[in-house]
Each structure stands twice: as C-alpha cells, then as structure tokens.
Amino acid sequence: MSAAEPVPTIGLEVHMHLKTRTKMFCGCKVEYDVRPNSNVCPVCLGMPGVLPVMNGKALELAVRMALALGCTLPGLAKWDRKHYYYPDLPKNYQISEYDQPLGVKGCLDIETSQGPRRIGIIRVHLEEDAGKLMHAEGGGNYSVVDLNRTGTPLLEIVSEPDVHGAEEARVYAETLRQLAVYLGVGDCNMQLGQMRCEPNISLCIGADAQGKPRYTPISEIKNLNSFRSVERAVTFEIARHREEYEADPAGYTLEKQGKSTRGWRDDEGVSFLQRSKEEAHDYRYFPEPDLVPFVPDRQWVEEIRRTIPDLPEIRRRRLINDAGLSEYDAGVLTADRLIADYHEALAEYVRDAKMAANWMMQDVMQILNERKIAISEFPLTPQAFGDLVNLVASAVINRNTAREVVLPRMLATGKSAGEIVKEEGLAQTSDESAIEAIVDQVLATNAKIAEDYKGGKKAAFGRLMGESMKASSGKANPQVVKAILARKLGG
Amino acid sequence: MALSSKEVLKVGTLSRIRLTPEEVEKFSSQLSAILDYVDKLRELDTAGVEPLAHALPIHNVLRPDEPRPGLAPEQALGGAPQSDGDFFRVPRILNEEAGA
Ligand SMILES: [Zn+2]
C-alpha cells in the first residue's frame, strides 16, 4: 500500500487586545509606548488583598466578536487561574477561562486563491495579557520588566484544525483581523503587539490499520506578529515535518512524540524548539475565587447582536454579485468599515453602486492617500459628494471639470457643487451647433492631425478630442464632441 | 489517600519551592491528610447536583470602562527588590519562552 500524500492539518490560536480604555480587572489605562510602569496599580501588580473587577466593555466586545463568528454563548462562563512562573506575570497566575469559555462552536469564512473556505472556531475566551520582558541594554547580566501591558484585555480565538496550508493560515489571520477592526472590537496593530498568532501544525499521514488517521507530532509556533511570518513559519514547518517524517516514518508520529512548542526567528526564517512534551507546563488550573461567573442576559446579547454591521465578506460579495464590481474594487471598498459605509451612503444617494465605486476608487481614495487622512476626516459628506457625482451623471458638467475644477474648490471652500458650477459658469453645453462650430475650427487649425487619423493613426482622434474640449474651455459635452468628430472624420 | 514523595516533589517544583528530604516526608503526610479530609465529600451522592462555578450566588459583577489613577512608577517600583530606571529588574532570562 503506497502512502498517501501527507495533508497539512493546522489550527490557529489568535490573541487580540480588545479596544478598551482600561485593563481587564482594574482601572489602569491601556496605552502603548508610554513611560514604563506608569499604568499600574496594586491589582495588576498582583499585590495581596486586592479584588479584581471585570471590565464590562471588554465583556461586551468579546461577546460582539463571538456572535460575529457565529458562536454559541453557553449559559455560563467562568474564570480560572492558570499558574506559571515568569517574570512578566506578577501574580504567578493568569486569569483566563479554562473549561467554560465565553463562546463555542463558530466559524469564519475566508477567501483564498483556491476559492472560499470555512474554518471552524472551537472557542472564544477572555483572558489578561502579561507584561513585557526585555533584555537590559549594554549586555547587562539581567532582564527588565515593564508591567504596563499586564492585565490588558485579551481575546483568544481558537480554530478547528481546518486549515490546510500556509496561505490559508495567513488569510484566516488576516480575515480575523479585518473582522475585529470592522466590529470595533480591536485595532489589531501587529507592530504594537495587539494581535499575535500561534499556529499548531501537523501532517496527516494516512490511517492506521483500524482506519484512524495518523499524524506527525504537533508543533505550536509561538507569538507570530505579522501575517507574513505566519505564512513563512507554516511553510517552513510543513517542509520540516515532511523531512522528519520521511527520515523516520515509524518514529515521527504524534503518538510517539506528542506536542512541542517552537519559536520563530524571522530574520533567519527558521523555527526552533522551545520545549517538548516532557517539559510541558502543568498549569494547575482552578476556579478564580475573586471573580464571579458571567451569565449572559439574553436581551443584552440580542442588543449587541443587533449592532453588528454587515460583515466585510457579505458586503464584498454583494458588491461583486449585485453591483458588478471587480474583485479588486470590492476588496478595497470593504476592507475598512467606514469606507464601506461611505460608499454605501454614496451609492444610495446617486442610486448607482458601480458609479459610486468608480468615484470612490478614482477620487476619494486618491484624496485620502494624498492628504494621508482617514475617511472619517474627509471633508465632504456622501450627500455633498453625491451632488457632484449627480451633476456629471446628468451631463451638467463633464467628468474632467468635476475632478479638476469643482472638487478641489469644494474641498477648499466648503461650497456645494451646484454653487461652484453656477458661480464659475462651468455648466457644459450640449448645444450641437455651438459644438460643431468649435469642432470645425479645431479641424481647420489641425488639418495635419486630421489627415494622420484618416491615414490610420487612431491615436490622433484623442488629440482632436482634447483640442476640441480645450477650445470649449472644458464646457462642451464630451459625448457630443465625440459624436460630431467621428461623423466629420468618418465622412 | 497517600501522596508519594515523587508527587510532593513535583508539586514543589511546579511551585518553585525547593524541598529537603525531611520536608518531602513531612509534607507528604500533611498533604495526604488534607486530601483524605476532602475525600469525605465523595461519600455524598452528587449525581443530580449542578457543579458549582463559584461560592457566591451572584454573577455579572462588572465595572465601567473608566480609567482610575494607579501608582506612579516610583511607587510601583518602591517595593521591588531590584529596579533599573523605570523598570523592574529580574534575573536574566535566556530563552524567549512565554507562557500566555
Ligand atoms: Zn492596574
């Protein structure tokens, strides 16, 4: 019997900071890049005699994410202590949810280059982050600790081992981030450590005599903090598992070697062993006596559910299927919730999603990029901008005048598109006889170019169009100019 | 329920407590006595009883997401055995292993 091609079997654990002002169990601020140990108090420093109290906002955001992932909220979620010793953990335990998590059994739909995939979610639970441990500068023989991050609300999302490749792992993480940002659950800035990914990788290597699937030992890669490193680390691990398995098919199995934890050196592009199963931690979980359980109130949960906006993937599909947008345009317009909202409002106002998308892609996005501003800082409301779009749609002004003259003036003065067109006398003319006179004039002074066109030089048409538009000070309706030019040159 | 000295040593290691052979012996009999005492609960029939998540009969105790003043770095570091500028100073950690 020949061995089947090994199938990568990957589950991901993703940690993200929730977008709260304060920590999970105390009123210390959640801030990044501030003076070390300036956002700490007796609770998050783990001093004796303190009482942690749960941040209601963190709970709300966690429920929001769990619902968006289609999770069920069991009737009760409870807190547990997870014990381990490390200098970034002042209490010597982390408060987490062990056997009764906040949300269970959800899924996330992702779009890979191989098509759509649905990845199951095993559980979503809340916990607190640890502090930051750094090596002393100048090679001192000690390390230093900043506890500002200690107690930051952390959401852990654990997927089913449904991911079968490096690209899928990356897209899963990216889609999860997009969802969290979209929902306002977290900012997920990976440079700031607001999101970390830990893939668990194994290869399915066929089945045993009883038909039970066999696997290579699971390796968990800790703390990947970029999408690129997720993809690279998974690619590396799949290749490493294959090699190890081919070298020792009988010994390199999950049964014999269990699970190990590995780190990732991004500069070298290699993973390295941190600890094997024998050294695995015994966390001695037990229920947290200082915190009472969470029993979701059905009405409260339904209120949160109602505030969940259309998810990016749903909006994206709708733009492609219903409005006929390209995959690329639909992706750009739905990646950011506020941009998607703006486009939706504009589309509704001008009653044409595709036209709205063209203006968004060509004008609004360009202005945002040039000015390095977010859509929330864009000075025009969708309605004010829509007035301009409508003036072009109804042929009052042409596209070029709108973009080059009216739009900059709207941004500079705050006046409406209609006012500017009126004040500057920009309304275009579709008067055929007036335009014909202009075209005749242009053809007379550009006889050589007209000859070139008739001689087969197609590009010459564009030049004659341009000259005619210039001669009309941009006010001629380009469609009419085009029709007249074509008639005259063709005849 | 007797606890073996091996189990006591493991608990000691997990708790970062170094035990002398005398202590191992002493604690294994003490811990065994505690376990025996708790074991009495097994005599009760709990087949129809919901597991208790918490000793208090209340739930959903939440606080608003509003910042409250904490400690200044000087205060926070004041009780630390060693500090370095605004940081706590700890023995050098060689590998990058993290727990969470
Ligand atoms: Zn605090």
Coordinates of C-alpha atoms and ligand atoms in Angstrom, one line a residue:
Chain A
M1 CA 0.0 0.0 0.0
S2 CA 1.5 3.3 -1.0
A3 CA 1.5 6.2 1.5
A4 CA -1.0 8.9 0.7
E5 CA 0.4 12.5 0.2
P6 CA 0.6 14.0 3.7
V7 CA -2.1 16.7 4.3
P8 CA -1.1 19.7 6.5
T9 CA -3.5 20.0 9.4
I10 CA -3.4 23.3 11.1
G11 CA -5.3 25.0 13.9
L12 CA -4.6 28.6 14.9
E13 CA -4.7 30.3 18.3
V14 CA -5.1 34.1 17.8
H15 CA -4.8 36.6 20.7
M16 CA -6.0 40.1 20.3
H17 CA -6.2 43.1 22.5
L18 CA -9.7 44.4 23.0
K19 CA -10.4 48.1 22.3
T20 CA -11.0 49.3 25.8
R21 CA -9.7 52.3 27.7
T22 CA -8.8 50.4 30.8
K23 CA -7.5 47.0 31.7
M24 CA -9.5 43.8 32.3
F25 CA -9.7 43.8 36.1
C26 CA -8.6 47.3 37.2
G27 CA -8.9 51.0 36.1
C28 CA -5.4 51.3 34.8
K29 CA -5.3 52.8 31.3
V30 CA -4.4 50.7 28.3
E31 CA -1.8 52.7 26.4
Y32 CA 1.2 51.9 24.2
D33 CA 4.6 53.5 24.2
V34 CA 4.2 55.4 27.4
R35 CA 6.6 55.6 30.4
P36 CA 7.3 52.1 31.6
N37 CA 5.4 51.0 34.7
S38 CA 3.2 54.1 34.7
N39 CA -0.1 52.3 34.1
V40 CA 0.0 50.0 37.0
C41 CA -1.9 49.6 40.3
P42 CA -2.0 47.1 43.2
V43 CA -4.5 44.9 41.2
C44 CA -2.4 44.4 38.1
L45 CA 0.8 44.3 40.1
G46 CA -0.6 41.3 41.8
M47 CA -0.4 42.7 45.3
P48 CA -2.0 40.8 48.2
G49 CA -5.5 41.7 49.3
V50 CA -6.8 43.3 46.1
L51 CA -10.0 42.5 44.3
P52 CA -10.2 42.3 40.5
V53 CA -13.5 43.5 39.0
M54 CA -14.4 42.7 35.4
N55 CA -14.4 45.4 32.7
G56 CA -18.0 45.5 31.3
K57 CA -16.8 47.0 28.0
A58 CA -14.3 44.1 27.5
L59 CA -17.1 41.6 28.0
E60 CA -19.3 43.4 25.5
L61 CA -16.6 43.5 22.9
A62 CA -15.8 39.8 23.4
V63 CA -19.5 38.9 23.1
R64 CA -19.6 41.0 19.9
M65 CA -16.8 39.1 18.3
A66 CA -18.1 35.7 19.5
L67 CA -21.5 36.5 17.9
A68 CA -19.9 37.7 14.7
L69 CA -18.1 34.4 14.5
G70 CA -21.4 32.6 14.9
C71 CA -20.5 31.2 18.3
T72 CA -23.0 29.9 20.8
L73 CA -22.8 31.6 24.2
P74 CA -23.2 28.8 26.8
G75 CA -25.3 29.7 29.8
L76 CA -22.3 30.4 32.0
A77 CA -18.7 31.4 31.5
K78 CA -16.3 31.3 34.5
W79 CA -12.8 32.5 35.4
D80 CA -9.9 30.2 36.2
R81 CA -6.3 30.7 37.4
K82 CA -3.6 29.4 35.1
H83 CA -0.4 29.1 37.1
Y84 CA 3.1 29.5 35.7
Y85 CA 6.1 31.4 36.8
Y86 CA 7.6 34.0 34.6
P87 CA 8.9 37.5 35.4
D88 CA 6.3 39.2 33.2
L89 CA 3.5 37.7 35.2
P90 CA 3.4 39.3 38.7
K91 CA 0.6 37.3 40.2
N92 CA 2.2 34.0 39.1
Y93 CA -1.0 33.1 37.5
Q94 CA -3.0 34.4 34.6
I95 CA -6.7 34.8 34.9
S96 CA -8.3 33.0 31.9
E97 CA -11.4 30.9 31.1
Y98 CA -10.4 27.3 31.1
D99 CA -13.3 24.8 30.9
Q100 CA -16.3 27.1 30.5
P101 CA -15.4 29.7 27.8
L102 CA -17.4 32.7 26.7
G103 CA -18.3 31.4 23.2
V104 CA -18.1 28.0 21.5
K105 CA -18.6 26.4 18.0
G106 CA -18.5 29.2 15.5
C107 CA -16.9 29.6 12.1
L108 CA -15.1 32.1 9.8
D109 CA -15.5 32.2 6.0
I110 CA -12.3 33.1 4.2
E111 CA -11.4 33.7 0.5
T112 CA -8.2 32.0 -0.6
S113 CA -6.6 31.9 -4.0
Q114 CA -8.0 28.4 -4.2
G115 CA -11.6 29.6 -3.5
P116 CA -13.7 30.1 -0.5
R117 CA -13.1 28.1 2.7
R118 CA -15.0 27.8 6.0
I119 CA -12.8 27.5 9.1
G120 CA -14.4 26.2 12.3
I121 CA -13.9 28.1 15.6
I122 CA -13.7 25.8 18.6
R123 CA -13.8 28.6 21.3
V124 CA -13.5 32.3 22.0
H125 CA -12.5 33.3 25.5
L126 CA -11.3 36.2 27.5
E127 CA -8.1 36.5 29.5
E128 CA -5.5 39.0 30.5
D129 CA -2.2 39.8 28.9
A130 CA 1.2 39.6 30.6
G131 CA 3.8 42.3 30.9
K132 CA 6.8 42.9 28.7
L133 CA 10.2 41.4 29.4
M134 CA 13.3 42.9 27.8
H135 CA 17.0 42.2 28.0
A136 CA 18.9 45.0 29.6
E137 CA 20.7 47.2 27.1
G138 CA 24.5 47.1 27.1
G139 CA 24.6 43.3 27.7
G140 CA 24.0 43.6 31.5
N141 CA 23.5 40.2 33.1
Y142 CA 19.8 40.8 33.9
S143 CA 16.5 41.4 32.3
V144 CA 14.0 44.3 32.9
V145 CA 10.2 44.2 33.1
D146 CA 7.5 46.7 32.1
L147 CA 4.1 45.9 33.5
N148 CA 2.0 48.4 31.6
R149 CA 0.6 45.6 29.4
T150 CA -0.2 43.4 32.4
G151 CA -3.9 42.9 32.6
T152 CA -4.7 44.2 29.2
P153 CA -8.0 42.6 28.0
L154 CA -7.1 39.8 25.6
L155 CA -9.4 37.7 23.5
E156 CA -8.2 34.3 22.4
I157 CA -9.8 32.7 19.4
V158 CA -9.0 29.0 18.8
S159 CA -9.8 27.5 15.4
E160 CA -10.5 23.9 14.5
P161 CA -7.7 22.2 12.7
D162 CA -9.4 23.0 9.4
V163 CA -6.6 25.0 7.9
H164 CA -4.6 23.0 5.3
G165 CA -1.8 25.3 4.1
A166 CA 0.3 28.3 4.7
E167 CA -1.7 30.7 2.6
E168 CA -4.9 29.6 4.3
A169 CA -3.3 30.2 7.7
R170 CA -2.3 33.8 6.6
V171 CA -5.7 34.6 5.1
Y172 CA -7.5 33.2 8.1
A173 CA -5.5 35.5 10.4
E174 CA -6.0 38.5 8.0
T175 CA -9.7 37.9 7.8
L176 CA -10.0 37.6 11.6
R177 CA -8.1 40.9 12.0
Q178 CA -10.4 42.6 9.4
L179 CA -13.4 41.4 11.2
A180 CA -12.2 42.6 14.6
V181 CA -11.3 46.0 13.2
Y182 CA -14.6 46.2 11.4
L183 CA -16.6 45.4 14.5
G184 CA -14.6 47.9 16.6
V185 CA -13.5 45.0 18.8
G186 CA -9.8 45.7 18.5
D187 CA -7.3 47.7 16.5
C188 CA -5.1 44.6 16.0
N189 CA -2.0 46.6 15.2
M190 CA 0.6 43.8 14.9
Q191 CA 3.6 46.1 15.4
L192 CA 2.1 47.2 18.7
G193 CA 1.6 43.5 19.7
Q194 CA -2.2 44.0 19.6
M195 CA -2.5 40.7 17.7
R196 CA -0.4 37.5 17.9
C197 CA -0.9 34.3 16.0
E198 CA 0.1 30.8 17.1
P199 CA -0.4 28.0 14.5
N200 CA -0.5 24.4 15.6
I201 CA 0.9 22.4 12.7
S202 CA 0.8 18.7 12.0
L203 CA 0.6 16.5 8.9
C204 CA -2.0 13.8 8.4
I205 CA 0.0 10.8 7.2
G206 CA -2.7 8.4 6.2
A207 CA -4.5 6.0 8.5
D208 CA -3.6 3.1 10.7
A209 CA -5.0 -0.5 10.3
Q210 CA -8.2 0.5 12.0
G211 CA -8.7 3.4 9.7
K212 CA -7.9 6.0 12.4
P213 CA -5.9 9.0 10.9
R214 CA -2.3 9.2 11.9
Y215 CA -0.4 12.5 12.4
T216 CA 3.1 13.8 12.7
P217 CA 3.8 15.4 16.2
I218 CA 2.1 18.7 16.6
S219 CA 4.3 21.8 16.7
E220 CA 3.0 25.1 18.1
I221 CA 4.8 28.2 16.9
K222 CA 4.5 30.9 19.5
N223 CA 3.9 34.6 19.1
L224 CA 4.0 35.3 15.4
N225 CA 3.4 39.0 15.0
S226 CA 3.0 39.5 11.2
F227 CA 0.9 37.9 8.6
R228 CA 4.0 37.3 6.5
S229 CA 5.7 35.4 9.4
V230 CA 2.5 33.3 9.8
E231 CA 2.7 32.2 6.2
R232 CA 6.5 31.7 6.3
A233 CA 6.5 29.8 9.6
V234 CA 3.8 27.5 8.4
T235 CA 5.5 26.9 5.1
F236 CA 8.8 26.1 7.0
E237 CA 7.1 23.8 9.4
I238 CA 5.2 21.8 6.8
A239 CA 8.5 21.2 5.0
R240 CA 10.3 20.3 8.2
H241 CA 7.5 17.8 9.2
R242 CA 7.8 16.2 5.8
E243 CA 11.5 15.8 6.1
E244 CA 11.4 14.4 9.6
Y245 CA 8.6 12.0 8.6
E246 CA 10.4 10.8 5.5
A247 CA 13.5 10.2 7.5
D248 CA 11.7 8.3 10.3
P249 CA 8.2 7.2 9.2
A250 CA 7.7 4.9 12.2
G251 CA 9.0 7.2 14.9
Y252 CA 8.0 10.7 13.8
T253 CA 4.3 10.4 14.9
L254 CA 2.0 12.3 17.2
E255 CA 1.6 9.1 19.2
K256 CA 5.3 8.7 19.9
Q257 CA 6.4 12.4 20.2
G258 CA 3.3 14.4 21.2
K259 CA 3.4 18.1 21.1
S260 CA 6.2 20.6 21.2
T261 CA 6.4 24.4 21.4
R262 CA 8.7 26.2 18.9
G263 CA 9.8 29.8 18.4
W264 CA 10.3 31.6 15.1
R265 CA 13.4 33.5 14.0
D266 CA 12.0 35.8 11.4
D267 CA 15.4 37.1 10.2
E268 CA 16.7 33.6 9.6
G269 CA 13.4 32.1 8.5
V270 CA 13.7 29.1 10.8
S271 CA 11.7 27.7 13.8
F272 CA 13.5 26.4 16.8
L273 CA 12.5 24.1 19.7
Q274 CA 11.4 25.8 22.9
R275 CA 10.1 22.9 24.9
S276 CA 8.9 19.4 24.2
K277 CA 6.1 17.5 25.7
E278 CA 8.1 16.2 28.7
E279 CA 8.7 19.8 29.9
A280 CA 5.2 20.9 29.1
H281 CA 3.7 23.1 31.8
D282 CA 1.3 21.8 34.4
Y283 CA -0.8 24.9 34.8
R284 CA -2.8 23.6 37.8
Y285 CA -6.0 25.4 36.7
F286 CA -8.5 26.1 39.4
P287 CA -11.6 28.4 39.6
E288 CA -10.8 32.0 40.3
P289 CA -12.4 32.7 43.7
D290 CA -12.2 36.5 43.3
L291 CA -14.3 36.8 40.2
V292 CA -18.0 35.7 39.9
P293 CA -19.1 34.0 36.7
F294 CA -20.7 35.6 33.7
V295 CA -24.3 34.5 32.9
P296 CA -25.3 36.2 29.6
D297 CA -28.6 38.0 29.7
R298 CA -30.5 37.1 26.6
Q299 CA -31.8 40.6 26.0
W300 CA -28.4 42.2 26.4
V301 CA -26.9 39.7 24.0
E302 CA -29.6 40.4 21.4
E303 CA -29.0 44.1 21.7
I304 CA -25.3 43.5 20.9
R305 CA -26.2 41.2 18.0
R306 CA -28.4 44.0 16.5
T307 CA -25.4 46.4 16.5
I308 CA -23.2 44.1 14.4
P309 CA -22.9 45.6 11.0
D310 CA -22.9 43.6 7.8
L311 CA -19.6 41.8 7.8
P312 CA -17.0 42.7 5.2
E313 CA -17.2 39.4 3.3
I314 CA -21.0 39.8 2.9
R315 CA -20.6 43.3 1.7
R316 CA -17.8 42.3 -0.6
R317 CA -19.9 39.5 -2.2
R318 CA -22.8 41.8 -2.6
L319 CA -20.7 44.4 -4.5
I320 CA -19.3 41.8 -6.8
N321 CA -22.5 39.9 -7.5
D322 CA -25.2 42.6 -7.3
A323 CA -23.3 45.8 -8.3
G324 CA -20.9 44.1 -10.8
L325 CA -17.7 45.5 -9.2
S326 CA -14.4 43.9 -9.8
E327 CA -12.9 41.7 -7.0
Y328 CA -10.2 44.3 -6.5
D329 CA -12.5 47.3 -6.2
A330 CA -14.9 45.4 -3.9
G331 CA -12.0 44.4 -1.7
V332 CA -10.7 47.9 -1.4
L333 CA -14.1 49.4 -0.7
T334 CA -15.0 46.9 2.1
A335 CA -11.6 46.5 3.8
D336 CA -12.4 49.5 6.1
R337 CA -15.8 49.7 7.6
L338 CA -16.0 53.5 7.4
I339 CA -15.0 53.5 3.7
A340 CA -17.6 50.8 3.1
D341 CA -20.2 52.9 5.0
Y342 CA -19.3 56.0 2.9
H343 CA -19.5 54.1 -0.3
E344 CA -22.9 52.6 0.7
A345 CA -24.3 56.0 1.5
L346 CA -22.9 57.5 -1.7
A347 CA -24.3 54.6 -3.8
E348 CA -27.7 55.1 -2.2
Y349 CA -27.7 58.8 -2.9
V350 CA -26.7 58.5 -6.5
R351 CA -28.6 55.3 -6.9
D352 CA -25.8 53.5 -8.7
A353 CA -23.3 51.4 -6.7
K354 CA -20.9 50.9 -9.6
M355 CA -20.8 54.6 -10.4
A356 CA -20.3 55.4 -6.7
A357 CA -17.5 52.8 -6.6
N358 CA -15.7 54.5 -9.6
W359 CA -15.8 57.9 -7.9
M360 CA -14.6 56.3 -4.6
M361 CA -11.7 54.5 -6.3
Q362 CA -10.6 57.3 -8.5
D363 CA -11.2 60.4 -6.5
V364 CA -12.0 59.8 -2.8
M365 CA -9.3 57.2 -2.2
Q366 CA -6.8 59.3 -4.1
I367 CA -7.5 62.3 -1.9
L368 CA -7.3 60.2 1.2
N369 CA -3.9 58.9 0.1
E370 CA -2.6 62.3 -0.9
R371 CA -3.6 64.0 2.3
K372 CA -2.8 61.0 4.4
I373 CA -6.2 61.2 6.1
A374 CA -8.8 58.6 7.1
I375 CA -12.3 58.6 5.6
S376 CA -13.6 60.0 8.8
E377 CA -11.5 63.1 8.1
F378 CA -12.8 63.5 4.5
P379 CA -14.4 66.9 4.5
L380 CA -17.4 66.1 2.2
T381 CA -20.4 64.1 3.3
P382 CA -21.6 61.3 1.0
Q383 CA -24.5 63.6 0.1
A384 CA -22.4 66.7 -0.8
F385 CA -20.0 64.5 -2.8
G386 CA -23.0 62.8 -4.4
D387 CA -24.3 66.1 -5.6
L388 CA -21.1 66.4 -7.7
V389 CA -21.5 62.8 -9.0
N390 CA -25.1 63.6 -10.0
L391 CA -24.0 66.7 -11.9
V392 CA -21.8 64.6 -14.0
A393 CA -24.4 61.8 -14.4
S394 CA -26.9 64.3 -15.7
A395 CA -24.3 65.8 -18.0
V396 CA -24.4 69.3 -16.4
I397 CA -20.6 69.2 -16.2
N398 CA -18.2 66.7 -17.6
R399 CA -16.1 64.3 -15.5
N400 CA -12.9 66.2 -16.1
T401 CA -14.3 69.5 -15.0
A402 CA -15.8 67.8 -11.9
R403 CA -12.5 66.3 -10.9
E404 CA -10.1 69.1 -11.9
V405 CA -12.1 72.2 -11.1
V406 CA -15.2 71.6 -9.0
L407 CA -14.0 69.0 -6.5
P408 CA -10.8 70.9 -5.4
R409 CA -12.9 74.0 -5.0
M410 CA -15.5 72.1 -2.9
L411 CA -12.7 70.9 -0.7
A412 CA -11.1 74.3 -0.4
T413 CA -14.2 76.4 0.2
G414 CA -16.8 74.0 1.6
K415 CA -19.3 75.3 -1.0
S416 CA -21.7 72.9 -2.7
A417 CA -21.0 71.5 -6.2
G418 CA -24.1 73.3 -7.6
E419 CA -23.0 76.7 -6.2
I420 CA -19.5 76.3 -7.7
V421 CA -20.8 75.3 -11.1
K422 CA -23.1 78.3 -11.1
E423 CA -20.6 80.8 -9.9
E424 CA -17.9 79.8 -12.3
G425 CA -20.2 79.3 -15.2
L426 CA -19.0 75.7 -15.6
A427 CA -22.1 74.1 -16.8
Q428 CA -21.4 72.3 -20.0
T429 CA -23.1 72.7 -23.3
S430 CA -24.7 70.0 -25.4
D431 CA -25.7 72.5 -28.0
E432 CA -24.9 70.7 -31.2
S433 CA -24.5 73.7 -33.5
A434 CA -22.2 75.5 -31.0
I435 CA -20.1 72.4 -30.6
E436 CA -20.0 71.8 -34.3
A437 CA -18.6 75.3 -34.8
I438 CA -15.8 74.6 -32.3
V439 CA -15.0 71.2 -33.9
D440 CA -14.8 72.8 -37.4
Q441 CA -12.4 75.4 -36.0
V442 CA -10.3 72.7 -34.4
L443 CA -10.2 70.6 -37.6
A444 CA -9.2 73.6 -39.7
T445 CA -6.3 74.5 -37.5
N446 CA -5.2 70.9 -37.0
A447 CA -5.5 69.6 -40.6
K448 CA -2.3 67.6 -40.3
I449 CA -3.6 65.6 -37.3
A450 CA -6.9 65.0 -39.1
E451 CA -5.0 63.7 -42.1
D452 CA -3.0 61.4 -39.8
Y453 CA -6.2 60.0 -38.4
K454 CA -7.7 59.3 -41.8
G455 CA -4.4 57.7 -42.7
G456 CA -4.9 55.1 -39.9
K457 CA -3.3 56.7 -36.9
K458 CA -6.1 56.0 -34.3
A459 CA -4.4 57.9 -31.5
A460 CA -4.9 61.2 -33.5
F461 CA -8.6 61.0 -32.5
G462 CA -7.8 61.5 -28.9
R463 CA -5.7 64.6 -29.7
L464 CA -8.5 66.2 -31.7
M465 CA -10.9 65.4 -28.8
G466 CA -8.5 67.1 -26.4
E467 CA -8.1 70.2 -28.6
S468 CA -11.9 70.5 -29.0
M469 CA -12.5 70.2 -25.3
K470 CA -9.8 72.8 -24.7
A471 CA -11.3 75.2 -27.3
S472 CA -14.6 74.9 -25.4
S473 CA -12.9 75.7 -22.1
G474 CA -13.9 72.2 -21.0
K475 CA -17.6 73.0 -21.2
A476 CA -18.6 71.0 -24.2
N477 CA -20.3 67.7 -23.5
P478 CA -17.6 65.2 -24.4
Q479 CA -20.2 62.7 -25.8
V480 CA -21.5 65.3 -28.2
V481 CA -17.9 66.3 -29.2
K482 CA -17.0 62.7 -29.8
A483 CA -20.1 62.1 -32.0
I484 CA -19.5 65.2 -34.1
L485 CA -15.8 64.5 -34.5
A486 CA -16.5 60.9 -35.5
R487 CA -19.1 62.0 -38.1
K488 CA -16.8 64.6 -39.6
L489 CA -13.7 62.4 -39.8
G490 CA -15.5 59.4 -41.0
G491 CA -17.2 61.3 -43.8
Chain B
M1 CA -5.1 8.8 50.0
A2 CA -1.3 8.7 50.4
L3 CA 0.7 11.1 48.3
S4 CA 4.0 9.7 47.1
S5 CA 7.2 11.7 47.7
K6 CA 7.6 11.9 43.9
E7 CA 4.2 13.7 43.7
V8 CA 5.2 16.1 46.5
L9 CA 8.5 16.9 44.7
K10 CA 6.6 17.6 41.5
V11 CA 4.2 20.0 43.3
G12 CA 7.3 21.6 44.9
T13 CA 8.9 22.0 41.5
L14 CA 5.7 23.5 40.0
S15 CA 5.5 25.9 42.9
R16 CA 9.2 26.8 42.7
I17 CA 9.8 25.6 46.2
R18 CA 13.0 23.6 46.9
L19 CA 12.2 20.8 49.5
T20 CA 14.6 18.9 51.7
P21 CA 14.1 15.1 52.1
E22 CA 12.7 15.8 55.6
E23 CA 10.2 18.3 54.2
V24 CA 9.1 15.9 51.5
E25 CA 8.3 13.4 54.1
K26 CA 6.6 15.9 56.4
F27 CA 4.5 17.5 53.6
S28 CA 3.5 14.2 52.0
S29 CA 1.8 13.1 55.3
Q30 CA 0.3 16.6 55.8
L31 CA -1.0 16.8 52.2
S32 CA -2.3 13.3 52.4
A33 CA -4.3 14.2 55.5
I34 CA -5.8 17.2 53.7
L35 CA -6.7 15.0 50.7
D36 CA -8.3 12.4 53.0
Y37 CA -10.3 15.1 54.6
V38 CA -11.6 16.4 51.3
D39 CA -12.2 12.9 50.1
K40 CA -15.0 12.6 52.7
L41 CA -17.1 14.7 50.2
R42 CA -17.1 11.8 47.9
E43 CA -19.2 9.9 50.3
L44 CA -22.1 12.2 49.2
D45 CA -24.2 11.3 46.3
T46 CA -23.9 14.3 43.9
A47 CA -25.4 12.7 40.8
G48 CA -28.1 15.3 40.4
V49 CA -26.2 18.3 41.6
E50 CA -25.1 21.1 39.2
P51 CA -21.3 21.7 39.6
L52 CA -20.8 25.0 41.5
A53 CA -18.9 27.6 39.5
H54 CA -18.5 30.0 42.4
A55 CA -19.2 30.0 46.1
L56 CA -21.2 33.3 45.9
P57 CA -24.7 33.1 44.5
I58 CA -24.2 36.2 42.3
H59 CA -22.9 36.8 38.8
N60 CA -22.1 39.5 36.2
V61 CA -20.3 41.9 38.5
L62 CA -19.0 44.5 36.1
R63 CA -17.3 47.9 36.3
P64 CA -17.5 50.7 33.7
D65 CA -14.5 51.1 31.4
E66 CA -13.3 54.3 33.1
P67 CA -9.7 55.0 33.9
R68 CA -8.8 55.4 37.6
P69 CA -5.5 56.6 38.9
G70 CA -3.0 53.9 39.7
L71 CA 0.5 54.1 41.1
A72 CA 3.4 56.3 39.9
P73 CA 6.4 54.3 38.6
E74 CA 8.3 55.4 41.7
Q75 CA 5.6 53.9 43.9
A76 CA 5.2 50.8 41.8
L77 CA 9.0 50.1 41.9
G78 CA 9.3 51.2 45.5
G79 CA 8.8 47.7 46.9
A80 CA 10.8 45.8 44.2
P81 CA 13.9 44.0 45.4
Q82 CA 15.8 45.5 42.3
S83 CA 14.9 48.1 39.7
D84 CA 16.6 49.8 36.8
G85 CA 15.3 53.2 35.8
D86 CA 11.6 52.8 35.3
F87 CA 11.8 49.0 35.0
F88 CA 11.7 46.1 37.4
R89 CA 15.0 44.3 37.3
V90 CA 14.9 40.5 37.3
P91 CA 17.5 37.7 36.7
R92 CA 18.5 37.4 33.1
I93 CA 16.0 35.3 31.1
L94 CA 17.8 33.5 28.3
N95 CA 15.2 31.8 26.1
E96 CA 12.3 33.7 24.7
E97 CA 9.7 31.3 26.1
A98 CA 6.5 33.0 27.1
G99 CA 3.6 31.5 29.0
A100 CA 0.4 33.0 27.7
Ligands
ZN1 ZN -4.0 48.2 37.4

